[in-house]
Short mmCIF file of C-alpha atoms in Angstrom, two decimals:
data_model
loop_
_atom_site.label_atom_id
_atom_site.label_comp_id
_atom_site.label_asym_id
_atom_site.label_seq_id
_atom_site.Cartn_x
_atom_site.Cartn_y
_atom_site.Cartn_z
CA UNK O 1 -16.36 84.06 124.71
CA UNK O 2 -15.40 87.62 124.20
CA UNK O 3 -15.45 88.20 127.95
CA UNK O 4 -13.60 85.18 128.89
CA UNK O 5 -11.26 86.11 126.27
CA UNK O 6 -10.59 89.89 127.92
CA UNK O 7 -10.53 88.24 131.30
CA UNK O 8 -7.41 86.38 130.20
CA UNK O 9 -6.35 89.88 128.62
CA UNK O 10 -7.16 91.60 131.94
CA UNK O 11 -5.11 89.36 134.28
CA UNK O 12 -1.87 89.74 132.11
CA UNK O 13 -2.12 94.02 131.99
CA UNK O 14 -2.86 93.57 135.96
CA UNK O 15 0.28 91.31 136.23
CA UNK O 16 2.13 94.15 134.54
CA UNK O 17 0.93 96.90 136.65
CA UNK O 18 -1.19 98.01 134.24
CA UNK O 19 -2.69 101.67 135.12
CA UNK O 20 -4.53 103.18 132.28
CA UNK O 21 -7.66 102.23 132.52
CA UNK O 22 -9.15 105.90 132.43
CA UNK O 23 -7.93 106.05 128.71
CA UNK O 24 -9.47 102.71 128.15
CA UNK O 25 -13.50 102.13 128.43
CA UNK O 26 -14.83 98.52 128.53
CA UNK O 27 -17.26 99.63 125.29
CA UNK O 28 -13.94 100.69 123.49
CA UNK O 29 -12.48 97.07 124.69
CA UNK O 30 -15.70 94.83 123.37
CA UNK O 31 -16.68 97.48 120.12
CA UNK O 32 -13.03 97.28 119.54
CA UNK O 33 -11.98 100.70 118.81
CA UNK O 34 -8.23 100.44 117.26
CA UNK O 35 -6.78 103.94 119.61
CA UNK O 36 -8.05 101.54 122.66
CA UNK O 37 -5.56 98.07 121.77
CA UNK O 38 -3.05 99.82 120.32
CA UNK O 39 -2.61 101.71 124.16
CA UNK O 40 -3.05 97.82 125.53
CA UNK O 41 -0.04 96.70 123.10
CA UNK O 42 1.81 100.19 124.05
CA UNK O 43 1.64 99.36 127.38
CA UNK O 44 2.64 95.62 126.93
CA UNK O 45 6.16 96.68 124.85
CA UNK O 46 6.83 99.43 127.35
CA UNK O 47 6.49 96.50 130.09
CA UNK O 48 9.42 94.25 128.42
CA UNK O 49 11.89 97.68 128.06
CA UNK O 50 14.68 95.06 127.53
CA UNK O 51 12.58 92.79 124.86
CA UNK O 52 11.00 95.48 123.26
CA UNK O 53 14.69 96.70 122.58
CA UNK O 54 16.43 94.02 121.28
CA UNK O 55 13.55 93.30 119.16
CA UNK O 56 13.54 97.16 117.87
CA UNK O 57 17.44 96.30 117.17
CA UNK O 58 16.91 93.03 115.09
CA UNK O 59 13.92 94.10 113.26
CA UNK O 60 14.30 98.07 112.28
CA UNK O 61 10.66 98.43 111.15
CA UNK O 62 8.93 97.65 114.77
CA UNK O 63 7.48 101.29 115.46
CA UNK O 64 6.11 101.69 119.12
CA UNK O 65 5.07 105.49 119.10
CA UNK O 66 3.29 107.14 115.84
CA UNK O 67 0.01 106.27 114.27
CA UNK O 68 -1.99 103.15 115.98
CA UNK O 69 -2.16 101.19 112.30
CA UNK O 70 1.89 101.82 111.79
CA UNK O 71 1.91 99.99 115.35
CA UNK O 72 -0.59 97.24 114.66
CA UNK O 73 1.15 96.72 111.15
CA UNK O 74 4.55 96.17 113.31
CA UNK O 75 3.15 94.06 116.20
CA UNK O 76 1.22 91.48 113.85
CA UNK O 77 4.58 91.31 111.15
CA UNK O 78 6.48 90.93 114.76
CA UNK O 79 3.98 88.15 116.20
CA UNK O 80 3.97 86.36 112.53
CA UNK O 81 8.03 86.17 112.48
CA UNK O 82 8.83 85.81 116.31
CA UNK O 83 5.55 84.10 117.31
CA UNK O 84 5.80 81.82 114.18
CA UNK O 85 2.18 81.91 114.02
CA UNK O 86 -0.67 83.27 111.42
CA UNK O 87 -2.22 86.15 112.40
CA UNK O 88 -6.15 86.29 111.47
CA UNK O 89 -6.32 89.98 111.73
CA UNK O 90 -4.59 92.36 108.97
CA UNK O 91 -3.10 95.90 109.67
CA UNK O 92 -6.18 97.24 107.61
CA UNK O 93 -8.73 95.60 109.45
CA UNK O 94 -6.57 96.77 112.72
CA UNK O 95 -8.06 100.26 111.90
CA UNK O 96 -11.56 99.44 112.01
CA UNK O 97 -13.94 99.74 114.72
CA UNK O 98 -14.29 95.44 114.87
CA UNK O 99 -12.59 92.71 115.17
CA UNK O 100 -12.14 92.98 119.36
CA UNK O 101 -11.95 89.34 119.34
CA UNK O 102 -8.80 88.98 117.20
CA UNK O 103 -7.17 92.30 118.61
CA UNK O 104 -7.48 91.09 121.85
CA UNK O 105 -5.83 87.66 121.01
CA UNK O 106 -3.18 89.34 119.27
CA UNK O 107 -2.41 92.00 122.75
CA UNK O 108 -2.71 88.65 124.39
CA UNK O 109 0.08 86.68 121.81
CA UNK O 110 2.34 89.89 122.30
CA UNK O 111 2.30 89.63 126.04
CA UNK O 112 2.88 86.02 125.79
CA UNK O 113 6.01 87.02 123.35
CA UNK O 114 7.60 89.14 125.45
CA UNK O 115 7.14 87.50 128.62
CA UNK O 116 8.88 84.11 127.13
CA UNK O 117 11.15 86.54 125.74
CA UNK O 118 12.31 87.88 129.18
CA UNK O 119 12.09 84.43 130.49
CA UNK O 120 15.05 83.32 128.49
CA UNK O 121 16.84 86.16 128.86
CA UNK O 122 16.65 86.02 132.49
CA UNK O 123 17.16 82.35 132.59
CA UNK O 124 20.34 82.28 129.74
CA UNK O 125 22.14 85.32 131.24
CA UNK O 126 25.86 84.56 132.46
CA UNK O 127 25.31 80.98 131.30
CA UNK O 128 27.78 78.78 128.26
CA UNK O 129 24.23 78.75 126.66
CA UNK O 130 24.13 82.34 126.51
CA UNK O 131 27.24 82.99 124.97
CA UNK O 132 27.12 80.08 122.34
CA UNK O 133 23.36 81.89 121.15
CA UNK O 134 25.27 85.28 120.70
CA UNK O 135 28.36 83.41 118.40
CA UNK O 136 25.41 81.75 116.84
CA UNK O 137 23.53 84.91 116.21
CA UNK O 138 26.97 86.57 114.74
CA UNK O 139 26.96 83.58 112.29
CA UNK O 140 24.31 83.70 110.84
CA UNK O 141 23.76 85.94 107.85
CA UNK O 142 21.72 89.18 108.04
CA UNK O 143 18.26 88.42 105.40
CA UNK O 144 16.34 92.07 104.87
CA UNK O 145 13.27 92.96 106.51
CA UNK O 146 12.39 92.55 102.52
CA UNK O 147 12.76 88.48 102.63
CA UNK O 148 9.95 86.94 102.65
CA UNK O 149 10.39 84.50 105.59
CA UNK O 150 8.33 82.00 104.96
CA UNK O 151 10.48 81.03 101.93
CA UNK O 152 13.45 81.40 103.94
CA UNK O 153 12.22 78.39 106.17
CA UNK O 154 10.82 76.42 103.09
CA UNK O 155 14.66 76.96 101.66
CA UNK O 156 15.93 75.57 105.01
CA UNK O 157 13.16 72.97 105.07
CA UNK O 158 14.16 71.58 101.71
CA UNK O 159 17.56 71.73 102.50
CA UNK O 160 17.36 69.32 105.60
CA UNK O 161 14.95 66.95 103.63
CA UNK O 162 17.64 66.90 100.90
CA UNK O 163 20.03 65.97 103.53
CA UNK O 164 17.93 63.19 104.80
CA UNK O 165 17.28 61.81 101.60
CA UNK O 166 20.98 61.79 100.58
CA UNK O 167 21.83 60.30 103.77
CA UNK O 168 19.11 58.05 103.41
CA UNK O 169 20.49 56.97 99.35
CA UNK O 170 24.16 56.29 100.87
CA UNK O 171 22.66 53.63 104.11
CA UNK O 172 20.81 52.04 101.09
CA UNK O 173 23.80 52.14 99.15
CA UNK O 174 25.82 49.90 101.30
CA UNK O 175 23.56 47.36 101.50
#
């Protein structure tokens, strides 16, 4: 499973051009040492310079150089807003010599990210659709990095089910 897993991780860095492979060791890869995937996600974000910097811009606390936990702590809060998915791996456990499993999935999430990412922006550019995102964008209201998302989307949630069921009161109404 685990090599199957950095196969998949292994064809995505070689679709990048990936080249630092003397820094990385396959023990490092399978014991999962934490200075080993945080060069892997390094070298993902430096792939997507575009991505990488409109995502710096909209969320201020994505760090890409200093410590390797500051960067795993970024990457997984980036994957669990952007990727709208739970993690299984904290920050904490990032830093421990384990784990290669989940870090691998999560290099493997972040290259999935980005690429989308770049696919849309390639695919939008110069297009209505395009310019209608960016007025949409502007719209909405700026939430700090301090929110807690997930009741941002249970606010928004509730708000469209209390739409619905008013919506639903008034076709009863009538009848």
């Amino acid at each position: 499973m685990l090599s199957a897993t950095f196969s998949l991780l292994h064809r995505r860095l070689s679709s990048l051009g990936f080249d630092g492979w003397d820094a990385v060791t396959e023990e490092d890869v399978y014991s999962g040492a934490p200075h080993c995937y945080a060069e892997l996600m390094r070298a993902i974000l430096f792939s997507f310079p575009h991505d990488t910097a409109a995502l710096m811009r909209k969320y201020p606390w994505l760090c890409i150089e200093g410590e390797d936990r500051a960067l795993a702590h970024s990457v997984l809060r980036l994957l669990s807003l952007e990727g709208s998915r739970r993690i299984v791996i904290k920050a904490t456990q990032f830093g421990e010599k384990k784990y290669a499993a989940a870090k691998m999935n999560v290099c493997i999430e972040l290259f999935d990210l980005l690429s989308r990412l770049s696919w849309l922006r390639e695919n939008t550019q110069g297009t209505r659709a395009a310019a209608r995102r960016a007025a949409l964008a502007r719209a909405i209201p700026f939430y700090p990095a301090a929110c807690d998302a997930s009741a941002f989307f249970l606010k928004a949630r509730l708000g469209e089910l209390n739409g619905r069921r008013k919506a639903l009161d008034h076709h009863l109404d009538r009848e």
